[in-house]
mmCIF file of C-alpha atoms and ligand atoms in Angstrom:
data_model
loop_
_atom_site.group_PDB
_atom_site.id
_atom_site.type_symbol
_atom_site.label_atom_id
_atom_site.label_comp_id
_atom_site.label_asym_id
_atom_site.label_seq_id
_atom_site.Cartn_x
_atom_site.Cartn_y
_atom_site.Cartn_z
ATOM 1 C CA MET A 1167 151.491 121.808 54.043
ATOM 2 C CA PHE A 1168 149.205 118.887 53.203
ATOM 3 C CA TYR A 1169 145.469 118.673 52.641
ATOM 4 C CA ASP A 1170 142.871 117.251 54.971
ATOM 5 C CA VAL A 1171 142.657 113.604 54.001
ATOM 6 C CA SER A 1172 139.131 112.740 55.051
ATOM 7 C CA ARG A 1173 137.511 115.739 53.410
ATOM 8 C CA GLU A 1174 139.681 115.485 50.316
ATOM 9 C CA ASP A 1175 139.063 111.787 49.737
ATOM 10 C CA GLU A 1176 135.415 112.255 49.080
ATOM 11 C CA TYR A 1177 132.836 110.444 47.000
ATOM 12 C CA LEU A 1178 134.012 112.014 43.734
ATOM 13 C CA PHE A 1179 137.508 110.544 44.059
ATOM 14 C CA LYS A 1180 136.229 107.124 45.088
ATOM 15 C CA GLY A 1181 134.144 107.056 41.901
ATOM 16 C CA LYS A 1182 137.146 108.095 39.832
ATOM 17 C CA ARG A 1183 139.257 105.323 41.377
ATOM 18 C CA LYS A 1184 136.601 102.714 40.563
ATOM 19 C CA ARG A 1185 136.728 103.830 36.936
ATOM 20 C CA LEU A 1186 140.540 103.715 36.949
ATOM 21 C CA VAL A 1187 140.389 100.139 38.263
ATOM 22 C CA GLU A 1188 138.033 99.152 35.442
ATOM 23 C CA GLN A 1189 140.462 100.729 32.963
ATOM 24 C CA LEU A 1190 143.398 98.780 34.457
ATOM 25 C CA ARG A 1191 141.374 95.563 34.332
ATOM 26 C CA SER A 1192 140.617 96.143 30.658
ATOM 27 C CA LYS A 1193 144.336 96.737 30.034
ATOM 28 C CA GLY A 1194 145.092 93.284 31.454
ATOM 29 C CA ILE A 1195 145.656 93.619 35.213
ATOM 30 C CA LYS A 1196 144.019 90.519 36.740
ATOM 31 C CA ASN A 1197 145.133 90.322 40.367
ATOM 32 C CA ASP A 1198 142.123 91.360 42.482
ATOM 33 C CA GLN A 1199 144.291 92.266 45.453
ATOM 34 C CA VAL A 1200 146.337 94.666 43.293
ATOM 35 C CA LEU A 1201 143.161 96.231 41.898
ATOM 36 C CA ALA A 1202 141.728 96.570 45.424
ATOM 37 C CA ALA A 1203 144.935 98.329 46.536
ATOM 38 C CA ILE A 1204 144.703 100.804 43.635
ATOM 39 C CA GLU A 1205 141.053 101.382 44.501
ATOM 40 C CA LYS A 1206 142.011 102.205 48.070
ATOM 41 C CA VAL A 1207 145.059 104.519 47.754
ATOM 42 C CA PRO A 1208 144.063 108.213 47.328
ATOM 43 C CA ARG A 1209 146.368 108.993 44.387
ATOM 44 C CA HIS A 1210 145.157 112.597 44.125
ATOM 45 C CA LEU A 1211 146.865 113.432 47.425
ATOM 46 C CA PHE A 1212 150.328 112.394 46.210
ATOM 47 C CA PHE A 1213 151.065 115.132 43.690
ATOM 48 C CA ASP A 1214 153.225 118.169 44.080
ATOM 49 C CA ASN A 1215 150.417 120.172 45.583
ATOM 50 C CA THR A 1216 152.242 123.470 45.682
ATOM 51 C CA THR A 1217 152.036 124.032 41.940
ATOM 52 C CA ALA A 1218 149.292 123.549 39.378
ATOM 53 C CA ARG A 1219 147.198 121.619 41.861
ATOM 54 C CA PRO A 1220 143.730 122.141 40.368
ATOM 55 C CA ALA A 1221 144.915 121.080 36.917
ATOM 56 C CA LEU A 1222 146.650 118.007 38.323
ATOM 57 C CA LEU A 1223 143.671 116.915 40.357
ATOM 58 C CA ASP A 1224 141.666 116.613 37.174
ATOM 59 C CA HIS A 1225 144.196 114.080 35.924
ATOM 60 C CA ALA A 1226 144.894 112.211 39.163
ATOM 61 C CA TYR A 1227 142.917 109.158 38.098
ATOM 62 C CA SER A 1228 143.714 109.139 34.412
ATOM 63 C CA ASP A 1229 146.408 106.677 33.419
ATOM 64 C CA LYS A 1230 149.204 109.260 33.241
ATOM 65 C CA ALA A 1231 152.623 109.962 34.739
ATOM 66 C CA LEU A 1232 152.459 113.339 36.536
ATOM 67 C CA PRO A 1233 154.933 115.670 38.296
ATOM 68 C CA ILE A 1234 155.664 115.178 41.992
ATOM 69 C CA GLY A 1235 158.308 117.903 42.426
ATOM 70 C CA ALA A 1236 162.125 117.877 42.186
ATOM 71 C CA GLY A 1237 161.779 117.133 38.458
ATOM 72 C CA GLN A 1238 160.405 113.639 39.170
ATOM 73 C CA THR A 1239 157.134 111.952 38.201
ATOM 74 C CA ILE A 1240 154.660 109.559 39.796
ATOM 75 C CA SER A 1241 154.481 106.412 37.632
ATOM 76 C CA HIS A 1242 151.433 105.625 35.470
ATOM 77 C CA PRO A 1243 148.826 103.680 37.468
ATOM 78 C CA TYR A 1244 149.136 100.891 34.888
ATOM 79 C CA THR A 1245 152.889 100.662 35.484
ATOM 80 C CA VAL A 1246 152.403 100.577 39.258
ATOM 81 C CA ALA A 1247 149.698 97.904 38.944
ATOM 82 C CA PHE A 1248 151.771 95.890 36.441
ATOM 83 C CA GLN A 1249 154.964 95.858 38.516
ATOM 84 C CA THR A 1250 153.014 95.072 41.687
ATOM 85 C CA GLU A 1251 151.192 92.180 39.993
ATOM 86 C CA GLN A 1252 154.398 90.730 38.575
ATOM 87 C CA LEU A 1253 156.042 90.658 42.011
ATOM 88 C CA GLU A 1254 153.657 87.804 43.037
ATOM 89 C CA LEU A 1255 153.446 89.233 46.556
ATOM 90 C CA ARG A 1256 152.417 87.279 49.605
ATOM 91 C CA SER A 1257 151.349 88.907 52.829
ATOM 92 C CA GLY A 1258 154.227 89.480 55.258
ATOM 93 C CA GLU A 1259 157.000 89.494 52.655
ATOM 94 C CA LYS A 1260 159.917 91.938 52.825
ATOM 95 C CA VAL A 1261 159.993 94.175 49.759
ATOM 96 C CA LEU A 1262 162.734 96.603 48.744
ATOM 97 C CA GLU A 1263 161.582 99.528 46.605
ATOM 98 C CA ILE A 1264 164.166 101.684 44.810
ATOM 99 C CA GLY A 1265 162.841 105.192 44.070
ATOM 100 C CA THR A 1266 160.299 106.187 46.734
ATOM 101 C CA GLY A 1267 159.323 109.386 44.920
ATOM 102 C CA CYS A 1268 156.000 110.591 46.288
ATOM 103 C CA GLY A 1269 155.328 107.227 47.929
ATOM 104 C CA TYR A 1270 152.380 106.156 45.786
ATOM 105 C CA GLN A 1271 153.892 102.787 44.845
ATOM 106 C CA THR A 1272 154.968 102.392 48.482
ATOM 107 C CA ALA A 1273 151.356 102.865 49.618
ATOM 108 C CA VAL A 1274 150.091 100.331 47.061
ATOM 109 C CA LEU A 1275 152.665 97.812 48.335
ATOM 110 C CA ILE A 1276 151.619 98.438 51.954
ATOM 111 C CA GLU A 1277 148.004 97.773 50.934
ATOM 112 C CA MET A 1278 149.250 94.397 49.625
ATOM 113 C CA GLY A 1279 150.201 93.469 53.186
ATOM 114 C CA VAL A 1280 153.976 93.496 52.774
ATOM 115 C CA LYS A 1281 156.725 95.206 54.779
ATOM 116 C CA VAL A 1282 158.256 97.891 52.552
ATOM 117 C CA TYR A 1283 161.813 99.238 52.689
ATOM 118 C CA SER A 1284 162.116 102.126 50.246
ATOM 119 C CA VAL A 1285 165.123 104.194 49.136
ATOM 120 C CA GLU A 1286 165.084 107.696 47.612
ATOM 121 C CA ARG A 1287 168.134 109.692 46.482
ATOM 122 C CA GLN A 1288 166.501 113.161 46.255
ATOM 123 C CA LYS A 1289 166.646 114.773 49.684
ATOM 124 C CA THR A 1290 163.687 117.123 49.146
ATOM 125 C CA LEU A 1291 161.407 114.318 47.947
ATOM 126 C CA PHE A 1292 162.612 112.005 50.691
ATOM 127 C CA ASP A 1293 161.913 114.608 53.415
ATOM 128 C CA LYS A 1294 158.464 115.354 52.033
ATOM 129 C CA THR A 1295 157.377 111.724 51.601
ATOM 130 C CA LYS A 1296 158.681 110.739 55.035
ATOM 131 C CA ILE A 1297 156.175 113.167 56.557
ATOM 132 C CA PHE A 1298 153.418 112.664 54.006
ATOM 133 C CA LEU A 1299 152.984 108.855 54.089
ATOM 134 C CA PRO A 1300 152.378 108.655 57.865
ATOM 135 C CA HIS A 1301 150.162 111.746 57.563
ATOM 136 C CA ILE A 1302 147.733 109.773 55.399
ATOM 137 C CA GLY A 1303 148.008 106.650 57.536
ATOM 138 C CA TYR A 1304 150.841 104.677 55.935
ATOM 139 C CA THR A 1305 153.163 104.279 58.899
ATOM 140 C CA SER A 1306 154.769 100.877 58.336
ATOM 141 C CA ALA A 1307 157.302 101.600 55.568
ATOM 142 C CA LYS A 1308 160.971 101.985 56.394
ATOM 143 C CA LEU A 1309 162.016 104.999 54.297
ATOM 144 C CA VAL A 1310 165.723 105.583 53.711
ATOM 145 C CA TYR A 1311 167.588 108.476 52.078
ATOM 146 C CA GLY A 1312 170.303 106.827 50.024
ATOM 147 C CA ASP A 1313 171.548 105.514 46.703
ATOM 148 C CA GLY A 1314 169.341 102.733 45.406
ATOM 149 C CA TYR A 1315 172.172 101.180 43.369
ATOM 150 C CA LYS A 1316 173.542 99.957 46.699
ATOM 151 C CA GLY A 1317 170.206 98.624 48.015
ATOM 152 C CA LEU A 1318 169.869 98.275 51.786
ATOM 153 C CA PRO A 1319 172.385 95.628 52.928
ATOM 154 C CA GLN A 1320 171.498 96.309 56.585
ATOM 155 C CA PHE A 1321 167.935 95.012 55.980
ATOM 156 C CA ALA A 1322 168.702 92.307 53.376
ATOM 157 C CA PRO A 1323 167.764 89.745 52.207
ATOM 158 C CA PHE A 1324 164.462 90.725 50.539
ATOM 159 C CA ASP A 1325 161.722 88.465 49.184
ATOM 160 C CA LYS A 1326 161.043 90.917 46.368
ATOM 161 C CA ILE A 1327 162.738 93.986 44.848
ATOM 162 C CA ILE A 1328 161.013 96.639 42.722
ATOM 163 C CA VAL A 1329 162.964 99.356 40.938
ATOM 164 C CA THR A 1330 160.841 102.334 39.845
ATOM 165 C CA ALA A 1331 163.418 104.228 37.753
ATOM 166 C CA GLY A 1332 165.125 103.191 34.495
ATOM 167 C CA ALA A 1333 168.530 101.601 35.178
ATOM 168 C CA PRO A 1334 171.398 101.224 32.688
ATOM 169 C CA TYR A 1335 172.134 97.733 34.071
ATOM 170 C CA ILE A 1336 171.033 95.424 36.896
ATOM 171 C CA PRO A 1337 172.992 96.511 39.990
ATOM 172 C CA ASN A 1338 174.940 93.632 41.527
ATOM 173 C CA ASP A 1339 174.168 94.744 45.067
ATOM 174 C CA LEU A 1340 170.447 94.330 44.362
ATOM 175 C CA LEU A 1341 170.945 90.819 42.957
ATOM 176 C CA GLU A 1342 172.884 89.893 46.079
ATOM 177 C CA GLN A 1343 170.215 91.271 48.411
ATOM 178 C CA LEU A 1344 167.438 89.186 46.793
ATOM 179 C CA LYS A 1345 166.531 85.938 48.577
ATOM 180 C CA VAL A 1346 166.851 82.648 46.688
ATOM 181 C CA GLY A 1347 163.327 82.170 45.272
ATOM 182 C CA GLY A 1348 162.837 85.963 45.241
ATOM 183 C CA ILE A 1349 161.641 88.096 42.317
ATOM 184 C CA MET A 1350 162.949 91.441 41.072
ATOM 185 C CA LEU A 1351 161.233 93.847 38.647
ATOM 186 C CA ILE A 1352 163.573 96.375 37.072
ATOM 187 C CA PRO A 1353 163.199 98.594 33.984
ATOM 188 C CA ILE A 1354 166.427 98.537 31.979
ATOM 189 C CA GLY A 1355 167.505 101.040 29.324
ATOM 190 C CA GLU A 1356 168.952 104.512 28.990
ATOM 191 C CA GLY A 1357 166.870 105.762 26.044
ATOM 192 C CA VAL A 1358 163.349 107.228 26.057
ATOM 193 C CA SER A 1359 161.875 103.893 27.052
ATOM 194 C CA GLN A 1360 162.985 100.880 29.058
ATOM 195 C CA GLU A 1361 162.412 97.137 28.904
ATOM 196 C CA MET A 1362 160.775 95.717 32.003
ATOM 197 C CA ILE A 1363 162.921 92.852 33.263
ATOM 198 C CA TRP A 1364 161.442 90.176 35.545
ATOM 199 C CA LEU A 1365 163.952 87.981 37.223
ATOM 200 C CA LYS A 1366 163.791 85.166 39.725
ATOM 201 C CA LYS A 1367 166.776 84.063 41.768
ATOM 202 C CA ASN A 1368 167.129 80.262 41.589
ATOM 203 C CA SER A 1369 170.378 79.906 43.511
ATOM 204 C CA SER A 1370 173.029 82.264 44.842
ATOM 205 C CA THR A 1371 174.238 82.785 41.258
ATOM 206 C CA GLY A 1372 171.442 81.476 38.966
ATOM 207 C CA PHE A 1373 168.522 83.518 37.608
ATOM 208 C CA ASP A 1374 165.468 83.064 35.369
ATOM 209 C CA LYS A 1375 164.879 86.159 33.289
ATOM 210 C CA LYS A 1376 161.962 87.450 31.184
ATOM 211 C CA THR A 1377 161.369 90.694 29.309
ATOM 212 C CA LEU A 1378 157.873 92.064 29.839
ATOM 213 C CA GLY A 1379 157.525 94.936 27.376
ATOM 214 C CA SER A 1380 158.363 98.622 27.098
ATOM 215 C CA PHE A 1381 157.718 101.251 29.751
ATOM 216 C CA LYS A 1382 158.833 104.840 30.372
ATOM 217 C CA PHE A 1383 160.641 105.803 33.576
ATOM 218 C CA VAL A 1384 162.814 108.649 34.813
ATOM 219 C CA PRO A 1385 166.465 107.531 35.043
ATOM 220 C CA LEU A 1386 168.002 105.727 38.008
ATOM 221 C CA LEU A 1387 170.781 108.200 38.855
ATOM 222 C CA GLN A 1388 174.070 107.474 40.602
ATOM 223 C CA ASN A 1389 174.712 108.677 44.163
ATOM 224 C CA LYS A 1390 172.601 110.712 46.557
ATOM 225 C CA SER A 1391 171.569 114.270 45.726
ATOM 226 C CA GLY A 1392 172.068 116.795 48.516
ATOM 227 C CA SER A 1393 168.879 118.709 47.736
HETATM 228 N N1 LIG B 2719 157.713 104.863 43.043
HETATM 229 C C1 LIG B 2719 157.618 106.265 42.726
HETATM 230 C C2 LIG B 2719 158.213 106.562 41.360
HETATM 231 C C3 LIG B 2719 158.940 107.843 41.361
HETATM 232 S S1 LIG B 2719 159.944 108.151 39.946
HETATM 233 C C4 LIG B 2719 156.191 106.777 42.845
HETATM 234 O O1 LIG B 2719 155.265 105.969 43.001
HETATM 235 O O2 LIG B 2719 156.006 107.986 42.834
HETATM 236 C C5 LIG B 2719 161.478 107.418 40.392
HETATM 237 C C6 LIG B 2719 162.142 107.912 41.641
HETATM 238 O O3 LIG B 2719 163.427 107.288 41.711
HETATM 239 C C7 LIG B 2719 162.422 109.423 41.691
HETATM 240 O O4 LIG B 2719 161.863 109.948 42.863
HETATM 241 C C8 LIG B 2719 163.948 109.525 41.712
HETATM 242 O O5 LIG B 2719 164.449 110.599 42.492
HETATM 243 C C9 LIG B 2719 164.334 108.172 42.323
HETATM 244 N N2 LIG B 2719 165.696 107.736 42.028
HETATM 245 C C10 LIG B 2719 166.421 107.897 40.899
HETATM 246 N N3 LIG B 2719 167.645 107.346 41.049
HETATM 247 C C11 LIG B 2719 167.688 106.800 42.303
HETATM 248 C C12 LIG B 2719 168.673 106.094 43.060
HETATM 249 N N4 LIG B 2719 169.889 105.808 42.573
HETATM 250 N N5 LIG B 2719 168.347 105.704 44.312
HETATM 251 C C13 LIG B 2719 167.134 105.969 44.856
HETATM 252 N N6 LIG B 2719 166.172 106.639 44.199
HETATM 253 C C14 LIG B 2719 166.439 107.047 42.944
#
């Protein structure tokens, strides 16, 4: 089902990742730990490798969103790097990710030294990623099949929350599950692009909020999908 990691992650891909990191640096990503994480995670292994694999591999380290199956996409490397940087992560923190997808962002977060709890609503993607991430060595994430609008109350509160699909509004459950002092990154908007919202919880009801530019995400959909 999956490809041999050691043979696949050869010299060629390491070189391509170095170039991607330089590109991200020139686009404004400054956090060395984030750049080191991107340099480490073998992005070319995360695609839907049952279809169009050779063509996709060519693009694995260009700054593009690409298909991962079930009609979903892996986020642009810049978007992943940007959201990760803005979370201001510290080793050991508890991070909730909404929208596991192929697990690429999850792997980058794990490389940042945090404990990841990630929710995916598409059963097929969830099943695939739950096998795939440990297969390539990322065993520490808690992956849950569920509806991200509800968060994960059983594991709350979280130091940080990252939403990787475009939401029509900020779900209340997520605000409640964020620790005081915690940061959430969430793209908001139902059109072709979304505004990246950064918010910090100051008290149980008070928030600082900033808008950090336009990004493109697939929509955050309501409820679980059975397939
Ligand atoms: N972080 C992912 C991005 C995948 S795209 C990556 O690195 O690949 C966004 C993902 O959010 C899709 O897999 C989609 O199925 C999922 N999603 C959409 N609505 C959701 C919801 N309500 N709860 C959980 N996941 C959701």
